[in-house]
Amino acid sequence: MSVKAFELVPAVERDLLMGDKARINIECIECCGKHLYVGTNDCFIHHFLLDEVTSSKGKLSYSAQKLLHKYLGLKKPVAELRAASALERLIVLCDGIVFLVDMVTLETVPSAAGGGAKIRGVTAFCINENPVNGDPFCVEMGVLSSKRRTVQIYMVYEDRVQLVKELTTPEQPCAVSLDGYFLCLALATQYMILNYNTGASQDLFPYNSEERRPIVKRIGREEFLLAAPGGLGMFANAEGVSQRAPVNWSESVIGAAVCFPYVVALDESFITIHSMLDQQLKQTLSFRDGHILQDFEGKVILASTKAVYVLVPLPLERQIQDLLASHRVEEALILTEGAQRNIPKDKFQILHKRILQQAGFIQFGQLQFLEAKEHFRKGQLDVRELISLYPLLLPASSSFTRCHPPLHEFADLNHLAQGDQEKVLRCKKFLISYLGEVRSTEVANGCREDVDTALLKLYAEQDHESLLDLLASDNACLLADSVPWLEKYHKYFALGLLYHYNGQDSAALQLWIRVVDGDLQDSTRSDLYEYIVDFLCSCFNLDLVWKYADWALRKDPTTGVHIFTRRPVCKGQTQLNPDDVITYLGKHDQALLLYLEHLVLERRIQKEKFHTHLAVLYLERVLLLLSQLPTDEEKLTRARERLQALLRESNLYRVQFLLGKMENSEQLLLERATLHGKLEEHDKALHILVHKLRDFPSAEAFCIWASSSRDSAYRQQLFHLLLGVYLDGNPPGKSQTAAGGGSGDLEMAAVDLLNRHGEVFDAVRVLRMLPEGWSLQLLRPFLGRAVRASMHACRTSQIALGLAHSENLQLLHDRLKERKKPIFVSEKKGCHLCHNTFSEPSVVCLPGGVPVHTHCIAQRVRDSPTKRQLTNSSNHT
Amino acid sequence: MPETSKMKKPDVKVVLLGDMNVGKTSLLHRYTERKFKDTISTVGGAFFLKQWGPYNISIWDTAGREQFHGLGSMYCRGAAAIILTYDVTNWQSLAELEERFLSLTDTANHDCIYAVVGNKADLTDPTAQQSQDTDGMSEDQTECEDRTEPEVLSTSLTSSASPKQVTHEDAMALYGRILRYKGLEEKSSLPAEKMCFETSAKTGYNVDTLFETLFDLVLPSILRKRNEYQESPTVDLEECRGGSSKRARSSCC
Ligand SMILES: Nc1nc2c(ncn2[C@@H]2O[C@H](COP(=O)(O)OP(=O)(O)OP(=O)(O)O)[C@@H](O)[C@H]2O)c(=O)[nH]1
Ligand SMILES: [Mg+2]
C-alpha cells in the first residue's frame, strides 16, 4: 500500500550549526518564509536563510546560508521559538521565561515603559492561528504556566505582552493549542476543549499524559489532531466530535502535522505518513534521532538533534501517477477527489477527467470493461483515444492524435493482449458495444465519422449482424476508408448499401451484379437478385433502370419484369412511359408478354396498340407451338385459352389484322369464328363452327356470347341463323367433308338446339322452316314449350285487354259524372298539388273533379311511373 | 472505500458499540460490502458513509478493546442511533454492554435510538445459517468457509458447538434497563421487540434488516436537524418551548 508522497530533503547540515561540538543539540525550530531559526540547548538562536534550489533534473534541494547566531545569555536550552512576523518579533521560551527578540538582529526587546515584555513561569505556549482579535499588529497567545492548573491568554505587541484572560483547569495542563476561542488542552489524564470566552468546556477522551507525551495539534479551523491511547492519531473538533476516522500511529509519536491529504507523524526512528482519506499508512521514511516535526505555513520541517530537514511533498499529480502506474486505480481516484478542495475548480476538473480516463484504461487493460466504461464516461473520454488502440480502425483521414502525455501504456491492442487472441476478441467485442452505445450521444460529437467508420470496420471484421442496420440507417461512415475493409471481408452487399447511402447507386448495382454473377463471393443475401430487382423497381434514376434492367431480364425475365410491373406509383416521380418499356423489352419476348399482360389485364389500359400487340403475341405463341412437332398439347391448350379469352373479352384489338394473320390457319378455326363474331359476320362464324369444326356446343355458345350485350331480338336473330345453318345442310361445293351421315348430325343439332333453347325462337318461323318429314315426337319439348308459351301470351293479353276495358268504362263513368256539374276554377282556388292559385283556365281534372295545374300533374306523372295511367284518363277542360 | 473519500458532510451518525470480537466490523462489512471477510481487531475506529436516499449517514465502527474504551464517548457524541452489539455465544459480552458501554452513550443525542444486537446467531440458530440476503450471498459464504477450518465449521453447524448463552429475552430485558437508565418511558419509546435483533454477519442473517430499520427510524432526526439549520431562531425557540411536543412534531413530519 505504499506510495511515495514525500521526500526528505536536508536543509541545514550539522556542520553549519554546531560543527564538531558534540554536546550541542537542536531544541526548537521556527520557519517564516525563507527565514529559519534554530534554538539550541546552549542558549543560542541561529538564523538561516533557506533557499530552494531546483536542479536541472527537477530535483529539489535547499541551500542554507547562516545569517546570524546569538547567545541569549540564560545558559538554558531555548525551549520554544515562534515568529510574529507582523511585529518582526520572535517569541522565545527559555528557562521558563517568554520574551521577545528582534527577528533581524536577534536582540532581546527591552520592556516598554508601560508594561513588561516578559512572562515568567511558563511551561508551554501556543499562538492562535485563527485570532479573534482583528488587530494585525497583535498576536494572541495561549500560555501554560507552572502556576497550578491555569491557562492564560496573552496579547503580544511589538514591545509588550498583555494578559487578557486566565482560566483554571480541572487538572494540570501540559500541552495547548488555540483556535479562535477554543483552547485544546492536554491535561494529566485527559484532553479537553475549553472556550476561553464562555468558559464552557468539553471533555474529549482520557489520556495519561504522564505516561505518554500528549500531542495537541491544530490542523484546521476548529479541528485538532491528538495523540490517543494505543498510538492513535485522533481527530476532534471544537464540539468534541470526531469527524474523521483515526489513524494508527506507533505508541511513541513525538510530533505530528497535517499536510493534506496526509497526516505526517514522527517517532524515534520513523516518519509515518497516513492518508486522511482512507486512514491507510501510505509511506514510511526511516529517520534516526527524530526530535521535532512541525509544519510552518504548509511546509513540514523536521529536526534531529543535529540537523534540519524539509519533508517535501511530491506534486499531487506525480503521486497520483505513481498510484496509477502500480494500477491502484481506486486509491488514485480517492487521492484526486480528496484534493478537490486544494485545487482551483477548473484545474481540478481537468486533472480529475484525466485521472478518470487513465483509470479507465488501466481497467480496460485488465479487461474490467464495466468499470472502464464507467470511468470513460465520467472522464468524458474522447472515444478516439480508445479507437486508436485498435490498429487501422480510425479512418486515414482522421485528424486525431493521441493526447500527450499518453493516457495509457499500450501501443495498441496487440501490445495490450500480448498475442492472446481471446483477449483481443474480448476487447473488440467491448469496443463494438461501447461505440454502439455512444455513437448517437454527444460523446461522438465532432468525431461521428471516426466512430461510425470504426464501428463499420469492427462489424465487418467480426461478421456482426448489426453491420447492415448501421448502413441502412443514418450513418457517417467514410466511404473511402470503408471500401477496402468491406472488400477484405467480402461484405459486398454491405458495401453496396454504403455506395447507395453515398448516392452511388450505379457502383452499388455493379457490385451486386458481380456477386449475383458469381464473380464475387458474399453470402449475406441469398436473394440478392430479387433485391436488385426490387432496388431497380423503386429506383428514381431511370437511366440506371434502363442500364441494368437488361441484365436482370436476361437473368430471369419473369422476375426481372417486376422492375417495370411493380414500380410503385407515386406522385412527383417520373413515370416510365409504357411505349418506351415496350420498345426496351423488344428483345425479351417473355418479359414483353408479361409486361403487356400487366398493362392490358391488370392495369386495364384501354389502348388498341397494347391489346393488338398482346393478341399478336398470344397468336404467335400459339402458332409457334403448332409448328413444333410433336405438339405439346397441354401448352398449346393453355396458350389457346389465353388467346381466345383475350379475343373474346377485348374490344380494342384490330380484328381484321389478326384475322389476316390466321386466315390460313385451319387449326385456329375457333379463334377465327370469334374474330368473325367480333366483326358481326355471324354467318361466317357459324359456318366455321358448324361446318368446319362441327362443334355444335361452341356454335351455341357463340350465339349466346355474340348476343350477350344485345337485346332479345338480336339473340333470336342469331339463333335463327344457327338453325338455318343447321337446316341448310352442307354448304354447296363442299360435299360431305365430315365423315359419314353429316346432314343427320346437323339435323340432330337443330333438334337439340330447338329443344334446349326453344324460348329464344319465334315458333311460327321455326315451324315454317322445319322440313315436313320431321316427327312431332322429336320436337316434343320444343313444341310443348312453344304451345305453352303462346297460350300463356294469349291469356296474358286477354287479361290485359279486359283490365283496360274496365278501366275505360270507369273513366267514361267519371267523365259523364263530371260533365254534369261544372268544375270551378278561379284565381282564389288553389291547386291541390302545389297550392298556388290558377292563373289560366286550362287545368287538369283529377278523378273526383279536383282541378290541378297542368304542369303540376305532368310533374307528378313524371316522378311516379305507377300513376302513368292518370295522364291517359285526365281531361282537359 | 471510495465512499469515505468524498468528504460529504454526514447528516446523521450511527455508532456500533460493543465488546471486542463480538463482530461489529464484520457486521459493517457485511452490510456495506455484502461479504464476510477476515477482520483484524479494530484499532481506534473507522467509519463508512452510506447514501440513504438523499441523506448521508455515517456509520462508525468502534474498537471494542479496553485500550480504546476512552474514545467511545467521543464517537457517541451527537449520535442519532447506537447499536449495542453482543455475541450470542458469550454471556459476558452482553454484561459488558451494561457495565462498560452504556455510560458511553451519555454524549449521544437526547432522542438517540438504541438497538441491542446479538451477533453470530449462525452459531446457535439454524435459521440464521440460511442467509436472508439474496444477492450473491452463497458465493461469499463459500469464500469464507474456505478460510475457516472446515471441520470446526461443520461441527458448529450441525451440533451447535457453541451453546447459546444469551437468549432473546435477556436482550429484551437489557433493552428495558437501557430505557430506564435513560429515564425513558417504556410506553413512549420504541418497543423491545422492534429494537432487539439477532444477526449473523457471517450469513447476512438480519443484517440488512437491522441497518435499514435504524435508518428509517433516524430519518425524522435528520429532517429535524436540517430544519434547525434552515429555520430562523424564532422558530427554534418555539420548538424549545414546546418541550415534550418535540417528539410529536418529529413523528408528524
Ligand atoms: N460465526 C460467526 N463469526 C463471526 C460473526 N461475526 C464476526 N465473527 C467472527 O468474530 C471475530 C471478530 O469479529 P470482528 O468483526 O473483528 O469483531 P469486532 O467486534 O469488530 O472486534 P473489535 O474490532 O476488536 O472490537 C472474527 O473472527 C469474525 O470472523 C458471525 O456472525 N458469525
Ligand atoms: Mg472491529
Coordinates of C-alpha atoms in Angstrom, one line a residue, chain A residues 504-787:
Chain A
Q504 CA -23.6 6.0 -55.8
D505 CA -26.3 3.6 -56.9
S506 CA -24.5 2.7 -60.0
A507 CA -21.5 1.5 -58.1
A508 CA -23.8 -0.4 -55.8
L509 CA -25.5 -2.1 -58.6
Q510 CA -22.4 -3.1 -60.4
L511 CA -21.0 -4.6 -57.3
W512 CA -24.2 -6.6 -56.5
I513 CA -24.4 -7.8 -60.1
R514 CA -20.9 -9.2 -59.8
V515 CA -22.0 -11.0 -56.7
V516 CA -25.0 -12.5 -58.4
D517 CA -23.0 -13.4 -61.4
G518 CA -20.6 -15.3 -59.1
D519 CA -17.6 -13.0 -59.8
L520 CA -17.5 -12.0 -56.1
Q521 CA -18.4 -14.1 -53.0
D522 CA -20.8 -12.8 -50.4
S523 CA -23.5 -14.9 -48.9
T524 CA -25.1 -12.1 -47.0
R525 CA -28.3 -12.4 -49.1
S526 CA -29.2 -15.5 -50.9
D527 CA -31.9 -13.4 -52.7
L528 CA -29.6 -10.7 -53.9
Y529 CA -31.0 -11.0 -57.4
E530 CA -34.5 -10.3 -56.2
Y531 CA -33.1 -7.5 -54.1
I532 CA -31.6 -5.9 -57.1
V533 CA -34.9 -6.2 -59.0
D534 CA -36.6 -4.5 -56.1
F535 CA -33.9 -1.9 -55.9
L536 CA -34.4 -1.1 -59.6
C537 CA -38.1 -1.2 -59.3
S538 CA -38.0 1.6 -56.8
C539 CA -35.0 3.4 -58.3
F540 CA -35.7 7.0 -59.2
N541 CA -32.9 7.2 -61.6
L542 CA -34.4 5.9 -64.9
D543 CA -31.0 5.8 -66.6
L544 CA -29.9 3.2 -64.1
V545 CA -33.1 1.3 -64.6
W546 CA -32.5 1.2 -68.4
K547 CA -28.9 0.3 -67.8
Y548 CA -29.4 -2.6 -65.5
A549 CA -32.8 -3.9 -66.4
D550 CA -31.4 -5.7 -69.3
W551 CA -29.1 -7.7 -67.1
A552 CA -32.0 -8.5 -64.7
L553 CA -34.2 -9.6 -67.6
R554 CA -31.6 -11.8 -69.1
K555 CA -31.1 -13.4 -65.7
D556 CA -34.8 -14.1 -65.1
P557 CA -37.4 -12.4 -67.3
T558 CA -40.3 -13.4 -65.1
T559 CA -38.8 -11.8 -62.0
G560 CA -36.9 -9.1 -64.0
V561 CA -40.0 -7.7 -65.5
H562 CA -41.1 -6.7 -62.0
I563 CA -38.8 -3.8 -62.4
F564 CA -41.5 -2.4 -64.7
T565 CA -44.6 -4.1 -63.5
R566 CA -44.1 -3.4 -59.8
R567 CA -42.9 0.2 -59.8
P568 CA -44.7 2.0 -57.0
V569 CA -47.0 4.6 -58.4
C570 CA -46.3 7.8 -56.6
K571 CA -46.7 11.4 -57.5
G572 CA -43.8 13.6 -58.4
Q573 CA -41.8 10.6 -59.7
T574 CA -41.0 10.4 -63.3
Q575 CA -43.2 7.6 -64.6
L576 CA -41.9 5.1 -67.1
N577 CA -43.6 5.5 -70.5
P578 CA -45.1 2.1 -71.4
D579 CA -44.2 2.7 -75.0
D580 CA -40.6 3.1 -74.1
V581 CA -40.7 0.0 -71.9
I582 CA -42.2 -2.0 -74.8
T583 CA -39.6 -0.9 -77.1
Y584 CA -36.9 -1.7 -74.5
L585 CA -38.4 -5.1 -73.9
G586 CA -38.3 -5.8 -77.7
K587 CA -35.7 -8.5 -77.4
H588 CA -37.1 -10.0 -74.3
D589 CA -40.1 -11.9 -75.6
Q590 CA -41.2 -13.3 -72.4
A591 CA -40.8 -10.2 -70.4
L592 CA -42.6 -8.2 -73.1
L593 CA -45.5 -10.6 -72.9
L594 CA -45.7 -10.3 -69.1
Y595 CA -45.4 -6.5 -69.4
L596 CA -48.2 -6.4 -71.9
E597 CA -50.3 -8.7 -69.8
H598 CA -49.6 -6.3 -66.9
L599 CA -50.8 -3.3 -69.0
V600 CA -53.8 -4.9 -70.5
L601 CA -55.1 -7.4 -68.0
E602 CA -54.0 -5.9 -64.7
R603 CA -53.9 -2.2 -65.3
R604 CA -56.7 -2.5 -67.9
I605 CA -55.2 0.2 -70.1
Q606 CA -57.6 0.8 -72.9
K607 CA -55.2 1.2 -75.8
E608 CA -55.6 -0.5 -79.1
K609 CA -51.9 -0.8 -79.6
F610 CA -51.3 -2.8 -76.4
H611 CA -54.3 -5.0 -77.0
T612 CA -53.4 -5.8 -80.5
H613 CA -49.8 -6.4 -79.5
L614 CA -50.7 -8.7 -76.8
A615 CA -53.2 -10.6 -79.1
V616 CA -50.5 -10.9 -81.7
L617 CA -48.0 -12.2 -79.2
Y618 CA -50.5 -14.8 -78.0
L619 CA -51.2 -15.7 -81.5
E620 CA -47.6 -16.0 -82.4
R621 CA -47.0 -18.2 -79.4
V622 CA -49.9 -20.5 -80.5
L623 CA -48.6 -20.6 -84.0
L624 CA -45.2 -21.4 -82.7
L625 CA -46.5 -24.3 -80.6
L626 CA -48.5 -25.5 -83.5
S627 CA -45.4 -25.5 -85.7
Q628 CA -43.5 -27.6 -83.3
L629 CA -43.6 -31.3 -83.6
P630 CA -44.6 -33.2 -81.7
T631 CA -47.1 -30.7 -80.3
D632 CA -47.1 -30.1 -76.7
E633 CA -50.9 -30.4 -76.3
E634 CA -51.0 -29.1 -72.8
K635 CA -49.1 -26.0 -73.5
L636 CA -51.0 -25.4 -76.7
T637 CA -54.3 -25.7 -74.9
R638 CA -53.2 -23.2 -72.4
A639 CA -51.8 -20.8 -75.0
R640 CA -55.0 -21.0 -77.0
E641 CA -57.2 -20.5 -74.0
R642 CA -55.4 -17.3 -73.3
L643 CA -55.6 -16.2 -76.9
Q644 CA -59.3 -17.0 -77.0
A645 CA -60.0 -15.3 -73.8
L646 CA -58.4 -12.1 -75.0
L647 CA -60.1 -12.3 -78.3
R648 CA -63.4 -12.7 -76.7
E649 CA -63.1 -10.1 -74.0
S650 CA -61.2 -7.3 -75.5
N651 CA -62.9 -5.0 -77.9
L652 CA -59.9 -2.9 -78.8
Y653 CA -57.6 -5.0 -80.9
R654 CA -57.5 -4.8 -84.6
V655 CA -59.7 -7.7 -85.6
Q656 CA -59.0 -7.6 -89.3
F657 CA -55.3 -7.5 -88.7
L658 CA -55.5 -10.6 -86.5
L659 CA -57.8 -12.3 -88.8
G660 CA -55.4 -11.7 -91.6
K661 CA -52.7 -13.4 -89.5
M662 CA -54.7 -16.5 -89.0
E663 CA -56.6 -16.6 -92.3
N664 CA -54.6 -19.5 -93.5
S665 CA -54.6 -21.4 -90.3
E666 CA -57.0 -24.2 -90.4
Q667 CA -56.2 -25.1 -86.8
L668 CA -57.4 -21.8 -85.3
L669 CA -61.0 -22.1 -86.5
L670 CA -62.5 -21.3 -83.2
E671 CA -60.4 -18.2 -82.9
R672 CA -61.4 -17.2 -86.4
A673 CA -65.0 -17.7 -85.5
T674 CA -64.6 -15.4 -82.6
L675 CA -63.0 -12.8 -84.8
H676 CA -65.8 -13.0 -87.3
G677 CA -68.2 -12.7 -84.4
K678 CA -66.4 -9.5 -83.4
L679 CA -66.9 -8.3 -86.9
E680 CA -70.6 -9.3 -86.7
E681 CA -70.0 -11.7 -89.5
H682 CA -72.1 -14.2 -87.7
D683 CA -72.8 -16.3 -90.7
K684 CA -69.2 -16.8 -91.4
A685 CA -68.5 -17.6 -87.8
L686 CA -71.3 -20.0 -87.6
H687 CA -70.3 -21.5 -90.8
I688 CA -66.9 -22.2 -89.5
L689 CA -68.2 -23.6 -86.3
V690 CA -70.9 -25.8 -87.8
H691 CA -69.4 -26.9 -91.0
K692 CA -65.7 -26.8 -90.5
L693 CA -65.4 -27.6 -86.8
R694 CA -68.8 -29.3 -86.4
D695 CA -68.6 -28.1 -82.9
F696 CA -72.2 -27.6 -82.1
P697 CA -71.8 -26.7 -78.4
S698 CA -69.4 -24.0 -79.5
A699 CA -71.8 -22.7 -82.1
E700 CA -74.5 -22.4 -79.5
A701 CA -72.1 -20.8 -77.1
F702 CA -71.1 -18.4 -79.8
C703 CA -74.7 -17.3 -80.3
I704 CA -75.0 -16.6 -76.6
W705 CA -71.7 -14.8 -76.4
A706 CA -72.2 -12.8 -79.5
S707 CA -75.6 -11.6 -78.3
S708 CA -74.6 -11.3 -74.7
S709 CA -74.9 -7.5 -74.6
R710 CA -77.7 -7.2 -77.1
D711 CA -81.4 -7.3 -76.9
S712 CA -83.5 -10.5 -77.3
A713 CA -84.4 -9.8 -80.9
Y714 CA -80.7 -9.8 -81.8
R715 CA -80.3 -13.1 -80.0
Q716 CA -83.3 -14.5 -81.7
Q717 CA -81.8 -13.5 -85.0
L718 CA -78.6 -15.3 -84.2
F719 CA -80.4 -18.4 -83.1
H720 CA -82.4 -18.4 -86.2
L721 CA -79.3 -18.0 -88.2
L722 CA -77.8 -21.0 -86.5
L723 CA -80.9 -23.0 -87.0
G724 CA -80.8 -22.0 -90.6
V725 CA -77.2 -23.2 -90.9
Y726 CA -78.1 -26.5 -89.4
L727 CA -81.1 -27.0 -91.6
D728 CA -79.4 -25.9 -94.8
G729 CA -77.2 -28.9 -94.5
N730 CA -73.8 -28.9 -96.1
P731 CA -72.9 -25.8 -97.9
P732 CA -72.8 -26.1 -101.6
G733 CA -69.5 -27.1 -103.1
K734 CA -68.2 -28.8 -100.0
S735 CA -69.8 -32.1 -100.2
Q736 CA -69.6 -34.3 -97.2
T737 CA -66.3 -33.3 -95.8
A738 CA -67.2 -34.5 -92.4
A739 CA -67.3 -38.2 -92.3
G740 CA -70.5 -40.3 -92.5
G741 CA -74.1 -39.2 -92.0
G742 CA -73.1 -35.5 -92.0
S743 CA -76.5 -34.0 -92.5
G744 CA -78.0 -36.3 -89.9
D745 CA -75.7 -34.8 -87.4
L746 CA -76.8 -31.3 -88.3
E747 CA -80.4 -32.3 -88.0
M748 CA -79.9 -33.7 -84.6
A749 CA -78.1 -30.5 -83.7
A750 CA -81.0 -28.5 -84.9
V751 CA -83.4 -30.6 -82.9
D752 CA -81.2 -30.2 -79.8
L753 CA -81.0 -26.5 -80.3
L754 CA -84.7 -26.1 -80.6
N755 CA -85.4 -28.3 -77.6
R756 CA -82.9 -26.6 -75.5
H757 CA -83.3 -23.0 -76.4
G758 CA -86.9 -23.0 -77.5
E759 CA -87.8 -19.8 -75.8
V760 CA -85.5 -17.8 -78.0
F761 CA -87.1 -18.8 -81.2
D762 CA -90.1 -17.5 -82.9
A763 CA -92.0 -20.8 -83.1
V764 CA -94.0 -19.8 -86.1
R765 CA -91.0 -19.0 -88.1
V766 CA -89.4 -22.2 -87.0
L767 CA -92.3 -24.3 -88.0
R768 CA -92.2 -22.8 -91.3
M769 CA -88.5 -23.6 -91.7
L770 CA -88.7 -27.2 -90.5
P771 CA -88.8 -29.9 -93.1
E772 CA -92.0 -31.6 -93.5
G773 CA -90.9 -35.0 -92.6
W774 CA -89.8 -34.4 -89.0
S775 CA -91.7 -36.3 -86.4
L776 CA -93.5 -34.4 -83.7
Q777 CA -92.1 -36.7 -81.2
L778 CA -88.7 -35.4 -82.0
L779 CA -89.7 -31.9 -81.4
R780 CA -91.9 -32.5 -78.5
P781 CA -90.1 -30.5 -75.9
F782 CA -89.8 -27.6 -78.2
L783 CA -93.3 -27.7 -79.4
G784 CA -94.7 -28.3 -76.0
R785 CA -92.9 -25.3 -74.7
A786 CA -93.9 -23.2 -77.7
V787 CA -97.6 -24.1 -77.4

